[in-house]
JSON list of C-alpha atoms in Angstrom, two decimals:
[
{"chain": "A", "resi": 1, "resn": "UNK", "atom": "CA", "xyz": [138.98, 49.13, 38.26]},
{"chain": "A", "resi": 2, "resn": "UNK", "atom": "CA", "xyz": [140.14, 52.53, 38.83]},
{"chain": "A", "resi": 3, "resn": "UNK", "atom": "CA", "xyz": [143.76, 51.88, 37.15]},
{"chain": "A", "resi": 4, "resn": "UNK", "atom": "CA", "xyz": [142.11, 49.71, 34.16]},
{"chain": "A", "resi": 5, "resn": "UNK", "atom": "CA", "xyz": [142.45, 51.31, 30.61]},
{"chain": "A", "resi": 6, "resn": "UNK", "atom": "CA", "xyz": [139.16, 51.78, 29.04]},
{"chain": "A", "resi": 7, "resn": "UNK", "atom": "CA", "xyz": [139.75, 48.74, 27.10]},
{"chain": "A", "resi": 8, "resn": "UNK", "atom": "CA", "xyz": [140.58, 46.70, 29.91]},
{"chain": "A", "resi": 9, "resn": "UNK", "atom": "CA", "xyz": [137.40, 47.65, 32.47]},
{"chain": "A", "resi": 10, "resn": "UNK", "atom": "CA", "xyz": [135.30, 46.87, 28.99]},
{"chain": "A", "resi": 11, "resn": "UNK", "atom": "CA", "xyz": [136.82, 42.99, 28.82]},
{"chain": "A", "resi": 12, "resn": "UNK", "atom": "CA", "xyz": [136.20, 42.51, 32.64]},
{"chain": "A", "resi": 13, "resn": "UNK", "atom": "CA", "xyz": [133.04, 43.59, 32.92]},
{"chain": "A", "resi": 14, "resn": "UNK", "atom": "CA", "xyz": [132.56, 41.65, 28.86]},
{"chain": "A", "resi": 15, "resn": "UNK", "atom": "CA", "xyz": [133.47, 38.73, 30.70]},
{"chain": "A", "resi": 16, "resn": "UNK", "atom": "CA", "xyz": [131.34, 39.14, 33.62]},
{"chain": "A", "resi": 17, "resn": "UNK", "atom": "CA", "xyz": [128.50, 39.33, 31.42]},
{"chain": "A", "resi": 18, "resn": "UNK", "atom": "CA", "xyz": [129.67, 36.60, 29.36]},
{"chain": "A", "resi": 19, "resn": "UNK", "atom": "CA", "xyz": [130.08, 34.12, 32.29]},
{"chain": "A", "resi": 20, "resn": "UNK", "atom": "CA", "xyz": [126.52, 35.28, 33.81]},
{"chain": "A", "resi": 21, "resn": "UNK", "atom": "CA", "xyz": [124.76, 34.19, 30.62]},
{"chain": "A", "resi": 22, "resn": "UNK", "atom": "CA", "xyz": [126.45, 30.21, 30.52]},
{"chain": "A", "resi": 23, "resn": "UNK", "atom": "CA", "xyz": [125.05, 27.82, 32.45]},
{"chain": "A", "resi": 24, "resn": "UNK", "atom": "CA", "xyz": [127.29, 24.74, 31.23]},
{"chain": "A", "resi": 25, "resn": "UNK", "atom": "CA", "xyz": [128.89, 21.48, 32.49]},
{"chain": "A", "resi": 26, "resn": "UNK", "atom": "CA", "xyz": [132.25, 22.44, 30.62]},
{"chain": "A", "resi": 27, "resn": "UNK", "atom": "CA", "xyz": [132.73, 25.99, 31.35]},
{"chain": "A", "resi": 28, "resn": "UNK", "atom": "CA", "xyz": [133.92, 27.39, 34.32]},
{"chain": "A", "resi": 29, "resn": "UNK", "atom": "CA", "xyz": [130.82, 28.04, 36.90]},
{"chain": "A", "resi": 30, "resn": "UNK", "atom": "CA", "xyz": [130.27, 31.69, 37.68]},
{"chain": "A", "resi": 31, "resn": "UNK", "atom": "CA", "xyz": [128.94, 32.30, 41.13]},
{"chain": "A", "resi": 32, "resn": "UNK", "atom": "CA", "xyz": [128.75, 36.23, 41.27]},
{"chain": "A", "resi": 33, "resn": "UNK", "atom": "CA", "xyz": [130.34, 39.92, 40.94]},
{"chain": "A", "resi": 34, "resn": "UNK", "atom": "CA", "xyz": [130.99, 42.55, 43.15]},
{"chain": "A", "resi": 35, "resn": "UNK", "atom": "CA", "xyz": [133.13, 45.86, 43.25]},
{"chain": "A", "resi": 36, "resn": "UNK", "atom": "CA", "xyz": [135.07, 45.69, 46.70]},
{"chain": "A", "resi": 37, "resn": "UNK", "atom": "CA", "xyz": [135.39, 49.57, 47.60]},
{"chain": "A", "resi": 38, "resn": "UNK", "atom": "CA", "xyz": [134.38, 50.83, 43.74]},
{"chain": "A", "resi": 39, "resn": "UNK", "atom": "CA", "xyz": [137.88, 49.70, 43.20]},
{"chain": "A", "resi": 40, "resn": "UNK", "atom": "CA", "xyz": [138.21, 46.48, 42.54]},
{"chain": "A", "resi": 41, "resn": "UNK", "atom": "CA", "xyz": [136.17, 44.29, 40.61]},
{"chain": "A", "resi": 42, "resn": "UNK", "atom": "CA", "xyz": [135.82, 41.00, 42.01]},
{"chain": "A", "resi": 43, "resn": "UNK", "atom": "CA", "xyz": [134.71, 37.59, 39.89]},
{"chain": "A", "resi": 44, "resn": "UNK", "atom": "CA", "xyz": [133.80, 34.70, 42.38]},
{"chain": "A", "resi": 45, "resn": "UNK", "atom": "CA", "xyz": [134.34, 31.43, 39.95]},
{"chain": "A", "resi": 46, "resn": "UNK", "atom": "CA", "xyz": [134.06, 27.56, 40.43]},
{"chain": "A", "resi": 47, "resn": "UNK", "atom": "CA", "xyz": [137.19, 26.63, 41.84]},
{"chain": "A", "resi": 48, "resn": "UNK", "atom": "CA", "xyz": [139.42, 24.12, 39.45]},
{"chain": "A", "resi": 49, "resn": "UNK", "atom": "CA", "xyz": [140.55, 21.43, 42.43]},
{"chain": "A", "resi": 50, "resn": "UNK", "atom": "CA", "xyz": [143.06, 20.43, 40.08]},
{"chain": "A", "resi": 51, "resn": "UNK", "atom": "CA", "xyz": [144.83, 23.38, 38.21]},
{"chain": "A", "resi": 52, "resn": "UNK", "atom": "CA", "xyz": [144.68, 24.05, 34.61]},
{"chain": "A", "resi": 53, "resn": "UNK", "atom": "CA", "xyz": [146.13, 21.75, 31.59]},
{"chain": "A", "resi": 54, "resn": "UNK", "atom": "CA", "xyz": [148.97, 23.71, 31.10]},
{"chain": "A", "resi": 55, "resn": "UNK", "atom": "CA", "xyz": [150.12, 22.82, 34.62]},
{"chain": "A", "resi": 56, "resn": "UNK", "atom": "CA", "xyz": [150.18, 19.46, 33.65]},
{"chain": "A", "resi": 57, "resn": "UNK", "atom": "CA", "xyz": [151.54, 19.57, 30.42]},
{"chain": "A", "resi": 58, "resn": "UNK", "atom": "CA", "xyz": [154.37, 20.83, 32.60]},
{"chain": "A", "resi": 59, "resn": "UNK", "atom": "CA", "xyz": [154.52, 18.64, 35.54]},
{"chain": "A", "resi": 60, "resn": "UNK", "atom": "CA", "xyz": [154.32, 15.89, 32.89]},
{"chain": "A", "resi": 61, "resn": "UNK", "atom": "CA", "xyz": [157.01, 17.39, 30.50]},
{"chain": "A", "resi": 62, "resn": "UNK", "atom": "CA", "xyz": [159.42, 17.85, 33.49]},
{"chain": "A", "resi": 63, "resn": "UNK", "atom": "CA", "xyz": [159.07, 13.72, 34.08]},
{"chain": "A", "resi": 64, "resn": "UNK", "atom": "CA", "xyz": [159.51, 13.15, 30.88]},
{"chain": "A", "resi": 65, "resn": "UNK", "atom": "CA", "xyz": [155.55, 11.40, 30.96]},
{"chain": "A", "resi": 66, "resn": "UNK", "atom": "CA", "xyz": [152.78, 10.86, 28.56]},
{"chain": "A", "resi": 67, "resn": "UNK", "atom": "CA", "xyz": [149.19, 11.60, 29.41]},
{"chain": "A", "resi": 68, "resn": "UNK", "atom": "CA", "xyz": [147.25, 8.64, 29.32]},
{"chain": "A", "resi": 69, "resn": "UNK", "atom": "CA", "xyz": [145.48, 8.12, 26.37]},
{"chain": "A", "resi": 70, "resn": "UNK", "atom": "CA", "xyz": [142.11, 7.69, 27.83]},
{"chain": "A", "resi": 71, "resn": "UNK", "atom": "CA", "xyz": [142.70, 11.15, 30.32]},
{"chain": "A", "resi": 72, "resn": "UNK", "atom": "CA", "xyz": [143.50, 12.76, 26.15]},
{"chain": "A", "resi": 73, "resn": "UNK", "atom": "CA", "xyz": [140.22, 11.66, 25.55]},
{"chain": "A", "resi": 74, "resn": "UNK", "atom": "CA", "xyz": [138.30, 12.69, 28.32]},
{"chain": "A", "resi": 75, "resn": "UNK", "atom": "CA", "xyz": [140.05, 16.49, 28.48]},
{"chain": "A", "resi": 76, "resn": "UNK", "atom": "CA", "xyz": [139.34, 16.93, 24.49]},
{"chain": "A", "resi": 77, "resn": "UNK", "atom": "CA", "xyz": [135.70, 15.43, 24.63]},
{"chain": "A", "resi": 78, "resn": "UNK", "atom": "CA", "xyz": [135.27, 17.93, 27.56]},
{"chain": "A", "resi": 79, "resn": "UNK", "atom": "CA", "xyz": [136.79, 21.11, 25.67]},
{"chain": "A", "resi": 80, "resn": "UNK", "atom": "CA", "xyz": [134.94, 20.34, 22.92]},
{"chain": "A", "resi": 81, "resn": "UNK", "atom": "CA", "xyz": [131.50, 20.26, 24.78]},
{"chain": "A", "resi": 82, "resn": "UNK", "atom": "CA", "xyz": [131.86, 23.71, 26.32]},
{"chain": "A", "resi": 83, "resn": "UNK", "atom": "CA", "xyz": [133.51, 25.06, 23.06]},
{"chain": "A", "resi": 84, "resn": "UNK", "atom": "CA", "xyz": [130.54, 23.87, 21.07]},
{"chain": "A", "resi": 85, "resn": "UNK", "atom": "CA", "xyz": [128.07, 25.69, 23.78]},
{"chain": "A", "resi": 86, "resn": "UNK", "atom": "CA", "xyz": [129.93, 28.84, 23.82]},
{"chain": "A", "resi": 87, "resn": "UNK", "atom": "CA", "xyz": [129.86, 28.58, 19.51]},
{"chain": "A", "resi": 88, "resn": "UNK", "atom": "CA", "xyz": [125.92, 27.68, 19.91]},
{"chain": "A", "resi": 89, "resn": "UNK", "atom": "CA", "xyz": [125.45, 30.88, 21.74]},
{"chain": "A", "resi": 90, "resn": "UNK", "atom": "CA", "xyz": [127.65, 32.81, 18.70]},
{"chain": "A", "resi": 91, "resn": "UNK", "atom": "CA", "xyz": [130.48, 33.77, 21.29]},
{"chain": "A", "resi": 92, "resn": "UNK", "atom": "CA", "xyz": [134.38, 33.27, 20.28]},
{"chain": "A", "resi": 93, "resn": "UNK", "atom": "CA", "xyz": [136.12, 32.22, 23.12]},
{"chain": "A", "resi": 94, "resn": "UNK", "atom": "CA", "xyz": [139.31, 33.98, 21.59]},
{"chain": "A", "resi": 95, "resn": "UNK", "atom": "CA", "xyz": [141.74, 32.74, 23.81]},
{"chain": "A", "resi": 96, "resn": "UNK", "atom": "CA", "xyz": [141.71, 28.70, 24.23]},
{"chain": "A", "resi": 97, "resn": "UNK", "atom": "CA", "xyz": [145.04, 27.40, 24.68]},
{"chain": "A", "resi": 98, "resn": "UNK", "atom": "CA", "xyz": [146.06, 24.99, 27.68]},
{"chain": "A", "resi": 99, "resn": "UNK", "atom": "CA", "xyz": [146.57, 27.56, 30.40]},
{"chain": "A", "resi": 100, "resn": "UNK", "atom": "CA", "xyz": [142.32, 28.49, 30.06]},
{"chain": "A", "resi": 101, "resn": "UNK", "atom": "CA", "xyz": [141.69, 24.49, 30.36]},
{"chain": "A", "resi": 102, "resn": "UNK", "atom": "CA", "xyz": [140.67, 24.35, 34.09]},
{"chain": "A", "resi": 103, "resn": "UNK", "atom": "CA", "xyz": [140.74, 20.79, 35.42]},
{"chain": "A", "resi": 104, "resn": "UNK", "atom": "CA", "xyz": [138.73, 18.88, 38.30]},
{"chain": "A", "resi": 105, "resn": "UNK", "atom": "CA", "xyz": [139.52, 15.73, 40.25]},
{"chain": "A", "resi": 106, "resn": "UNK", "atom": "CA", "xyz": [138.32, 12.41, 38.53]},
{"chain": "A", "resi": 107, "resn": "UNK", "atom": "CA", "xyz": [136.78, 10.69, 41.19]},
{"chain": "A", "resi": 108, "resn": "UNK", "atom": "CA", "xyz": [136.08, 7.56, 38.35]},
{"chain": "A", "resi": 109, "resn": "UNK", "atom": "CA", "xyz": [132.26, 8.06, 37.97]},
{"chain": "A", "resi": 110, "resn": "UNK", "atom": "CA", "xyz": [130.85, 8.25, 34.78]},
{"chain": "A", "resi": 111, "resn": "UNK", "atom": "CA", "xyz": [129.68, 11.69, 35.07]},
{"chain": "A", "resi": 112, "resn": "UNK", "atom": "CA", "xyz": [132.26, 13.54, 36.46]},
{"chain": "A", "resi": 113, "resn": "UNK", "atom": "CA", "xyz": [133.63, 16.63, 33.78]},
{"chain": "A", "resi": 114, "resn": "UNK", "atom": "CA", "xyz": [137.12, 16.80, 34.45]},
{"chain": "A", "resi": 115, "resn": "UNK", "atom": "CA", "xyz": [138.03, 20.01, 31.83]},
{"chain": "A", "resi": 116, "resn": "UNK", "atom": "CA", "xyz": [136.12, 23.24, 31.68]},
{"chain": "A", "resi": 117, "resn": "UNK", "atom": "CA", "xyz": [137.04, 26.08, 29.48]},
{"chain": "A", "resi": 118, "resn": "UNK", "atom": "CA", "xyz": [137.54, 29.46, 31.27]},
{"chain": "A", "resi": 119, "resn": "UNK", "atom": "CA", "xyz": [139.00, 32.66, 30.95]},
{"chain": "A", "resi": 120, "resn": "UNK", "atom": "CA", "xyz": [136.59, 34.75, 28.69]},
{"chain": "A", "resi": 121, "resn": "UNK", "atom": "CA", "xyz": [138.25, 37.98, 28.80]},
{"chain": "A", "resi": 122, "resn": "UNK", "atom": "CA", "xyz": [138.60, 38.40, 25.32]},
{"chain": "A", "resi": 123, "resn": "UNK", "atom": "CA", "xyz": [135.59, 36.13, 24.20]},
{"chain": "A", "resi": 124, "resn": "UNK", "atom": "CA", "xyz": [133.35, 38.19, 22.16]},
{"chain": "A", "resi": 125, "resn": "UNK", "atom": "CA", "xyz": [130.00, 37.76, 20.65]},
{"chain": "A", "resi": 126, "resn": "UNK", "atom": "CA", "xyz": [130.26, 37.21, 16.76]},
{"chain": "A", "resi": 127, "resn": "UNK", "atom": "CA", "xyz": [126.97, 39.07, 15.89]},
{"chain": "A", "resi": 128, "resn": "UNK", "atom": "CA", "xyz": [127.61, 39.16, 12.13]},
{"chain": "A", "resi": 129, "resn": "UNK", "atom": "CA", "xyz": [129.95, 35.97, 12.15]},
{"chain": "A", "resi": 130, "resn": "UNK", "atom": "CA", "xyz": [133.23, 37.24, 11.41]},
{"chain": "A", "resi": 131, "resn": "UNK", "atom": "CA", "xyz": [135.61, 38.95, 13.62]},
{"chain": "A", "resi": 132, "resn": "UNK", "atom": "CA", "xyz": [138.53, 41.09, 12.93]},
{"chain": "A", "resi": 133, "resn": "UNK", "atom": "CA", "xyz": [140.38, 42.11, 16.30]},
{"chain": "A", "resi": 134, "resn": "UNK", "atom": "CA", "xyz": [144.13, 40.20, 17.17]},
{"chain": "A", "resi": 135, "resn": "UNK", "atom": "CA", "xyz": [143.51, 38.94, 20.33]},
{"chain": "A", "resi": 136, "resn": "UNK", "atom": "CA", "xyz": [144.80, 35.36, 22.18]},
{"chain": "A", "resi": 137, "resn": "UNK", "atom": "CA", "xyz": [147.90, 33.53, 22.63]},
{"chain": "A", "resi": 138, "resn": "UNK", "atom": "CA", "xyz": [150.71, 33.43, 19.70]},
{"chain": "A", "resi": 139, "resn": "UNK", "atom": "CA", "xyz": [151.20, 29.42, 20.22]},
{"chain": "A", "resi": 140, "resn": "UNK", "atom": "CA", "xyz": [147.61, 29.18, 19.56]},
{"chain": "A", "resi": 141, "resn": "UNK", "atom": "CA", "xyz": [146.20, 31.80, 16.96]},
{"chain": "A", "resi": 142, "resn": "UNK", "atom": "CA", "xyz": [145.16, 30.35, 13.58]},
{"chain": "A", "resi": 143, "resn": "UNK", "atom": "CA", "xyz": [146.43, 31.83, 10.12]},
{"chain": "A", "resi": 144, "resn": "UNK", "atom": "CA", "xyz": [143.61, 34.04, 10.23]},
{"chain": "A", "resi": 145, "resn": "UNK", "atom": "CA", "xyz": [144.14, 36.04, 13.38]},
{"chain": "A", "resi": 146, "resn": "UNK", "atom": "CA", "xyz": [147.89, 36.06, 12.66]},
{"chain": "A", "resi": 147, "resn": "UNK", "atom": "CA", "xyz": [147.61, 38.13, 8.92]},
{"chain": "A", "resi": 148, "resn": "UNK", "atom": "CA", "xyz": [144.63, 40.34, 10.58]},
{"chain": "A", "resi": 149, "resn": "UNK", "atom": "CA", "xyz": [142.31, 38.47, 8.38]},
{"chain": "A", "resi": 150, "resn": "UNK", "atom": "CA", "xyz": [138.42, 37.97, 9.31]},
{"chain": "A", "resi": 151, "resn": "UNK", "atom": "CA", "xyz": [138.15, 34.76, 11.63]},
{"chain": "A", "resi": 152, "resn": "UNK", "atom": "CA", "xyz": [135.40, 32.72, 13.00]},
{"chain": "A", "resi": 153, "resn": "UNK", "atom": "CA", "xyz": [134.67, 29.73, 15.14]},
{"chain": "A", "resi": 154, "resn": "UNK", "atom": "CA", "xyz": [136.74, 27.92, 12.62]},
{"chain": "A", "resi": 155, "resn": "UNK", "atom": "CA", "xyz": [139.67, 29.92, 14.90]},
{"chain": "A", "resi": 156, "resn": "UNK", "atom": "CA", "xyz": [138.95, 28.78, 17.86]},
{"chain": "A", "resi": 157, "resn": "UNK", "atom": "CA", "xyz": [138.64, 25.00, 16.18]},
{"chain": "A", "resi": 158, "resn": "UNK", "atom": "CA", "xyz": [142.28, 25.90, 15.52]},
{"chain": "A", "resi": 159, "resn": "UNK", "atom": "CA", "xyz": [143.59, 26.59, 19.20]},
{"chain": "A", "resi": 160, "resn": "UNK", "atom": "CA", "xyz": [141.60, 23.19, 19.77]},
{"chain": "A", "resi": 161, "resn": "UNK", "atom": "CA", "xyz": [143.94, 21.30, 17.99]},
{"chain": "A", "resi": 162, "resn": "UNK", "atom": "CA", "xyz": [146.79, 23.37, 19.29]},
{"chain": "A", "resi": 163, "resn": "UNK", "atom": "CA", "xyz": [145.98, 22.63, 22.38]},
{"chain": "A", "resi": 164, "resn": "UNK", "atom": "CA", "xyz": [145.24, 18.87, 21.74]},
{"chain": "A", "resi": 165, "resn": "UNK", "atom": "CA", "xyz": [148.89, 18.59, 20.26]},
{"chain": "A", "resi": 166, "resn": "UNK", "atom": "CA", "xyz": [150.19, 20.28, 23.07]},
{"chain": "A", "resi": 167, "resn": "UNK", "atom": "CA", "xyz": [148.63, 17.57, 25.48]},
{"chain": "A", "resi": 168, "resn": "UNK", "atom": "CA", "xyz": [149.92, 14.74, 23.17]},
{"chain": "A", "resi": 169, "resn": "UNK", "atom": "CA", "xyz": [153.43, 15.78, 22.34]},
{"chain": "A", "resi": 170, "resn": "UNK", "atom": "CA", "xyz": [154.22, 18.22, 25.79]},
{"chain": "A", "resi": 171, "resn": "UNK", "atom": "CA", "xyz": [154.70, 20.99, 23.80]},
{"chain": "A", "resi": 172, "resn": "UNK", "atom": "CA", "xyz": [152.86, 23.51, 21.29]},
{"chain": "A", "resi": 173, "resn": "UNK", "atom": "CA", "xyz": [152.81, 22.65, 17.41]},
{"chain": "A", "resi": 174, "resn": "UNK", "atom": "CA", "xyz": [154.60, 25.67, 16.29]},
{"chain": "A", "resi": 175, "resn": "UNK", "atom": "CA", "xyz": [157.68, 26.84, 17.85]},
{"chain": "A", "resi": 176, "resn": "UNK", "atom": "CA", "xyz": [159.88, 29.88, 17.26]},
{"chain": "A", "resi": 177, "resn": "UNK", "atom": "CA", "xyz": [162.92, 31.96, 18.47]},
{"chain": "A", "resi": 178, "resn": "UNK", "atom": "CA", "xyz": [161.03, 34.97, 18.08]},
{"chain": "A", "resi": 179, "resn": "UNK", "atom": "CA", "xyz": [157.13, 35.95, 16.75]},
{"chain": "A", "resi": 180, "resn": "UNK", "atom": "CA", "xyz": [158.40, 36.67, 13.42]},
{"chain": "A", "resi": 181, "resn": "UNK", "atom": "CA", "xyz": [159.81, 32.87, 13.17]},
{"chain": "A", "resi": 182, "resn": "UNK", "atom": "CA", "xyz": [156.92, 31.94, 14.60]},
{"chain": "A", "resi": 183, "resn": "UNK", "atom": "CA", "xyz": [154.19, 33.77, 11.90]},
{"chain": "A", "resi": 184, "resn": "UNK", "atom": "CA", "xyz": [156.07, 31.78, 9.14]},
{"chain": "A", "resi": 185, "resn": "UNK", "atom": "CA", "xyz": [155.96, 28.70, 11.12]},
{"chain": "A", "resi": 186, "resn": "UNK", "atom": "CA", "xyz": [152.14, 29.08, 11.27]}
]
């Protein structure tokens, strides 16, 4: 903690406080806190048995093979459930892009969540319902975030569909040589 900016020891112990407050089958469980030595601050999470989405998207890019269209399905439905809890409880998640889609092992039951969102280090509580700060992923940031315009939920509805593209075609929607290429491409 010690070497954290400011800024930075804010959005870890934000997120901490975030996580502590969601109790939800599609977000990543959080299980405690603790500073190790007053040095280091240390998040105990559900562990993701089977990586994150953008893993995949990689594994299955490199063989050149589709997700299933059911598995599509199952990961969206899943992403949507924990985005529309975190949106219920007026938080932004800020970030969601295929890398904070952590996924479980499908052991074929009808119950069993295989994507949960995580990674709420920027997430942020929208108490008057718009939000101003650039924060997240270039791939993934709507129109809004990119021109430093007010943004909502309707921005993180954005990422969604990055994201769901992404899982569909293997790569993001909107690709550039450089982040100026990519602003006009968005």
């Amino acid at each position: 903690m010690d070497s954290l900016s400011n800024r930075e020891r804010n959005n870890a112990l934000n997120e901490v406080r975030i996580l502590a407050s969601i109790d939800h089958a599609n977000i990543v469980q959080y299980k405690e806190a603790f500073t190790d030595q007053q040095k280091y601050l240390c998040v105990v999470m559900e562990f993701a048995d089977d990586g994150d989405l953008y893993q995949k998207i990689t594994e299955h890019r490199k063989k050149k093979m589709r997700f299933e269209e059911r598995q599509v399905w199952r990961i969206l439905i899943a992403i949507v459930k924990g985005l529309y809890q975190l949106h219920n409880m007026s938080i932004l998640h800020r970030d969601l892009k295929s890398a904070n889609v952590f996924l479980y092992s499908d052991d074929g039951g009808p119950q069993t969540e295989v994507a949960k969102l995580g990674d709420l280090n920027v997430s942020k509580l929208a108490k008057q319902g718009l939000l101003y700060t650039q924060t997240g992923t270039p791939y993934y940031a709507s129109p809004e975030v990119w021109k430093d315009q007010p943004y909502d939920s309707k921005s993180d509805v954005w990422s969604l569909g990055c994201v769901c593209y992404e899982m569909c075609a293997l790569v993001p929607p909107f690709r550039a040589e450089n982040m100026d290429g990519l602003f006009k491409k968005v």
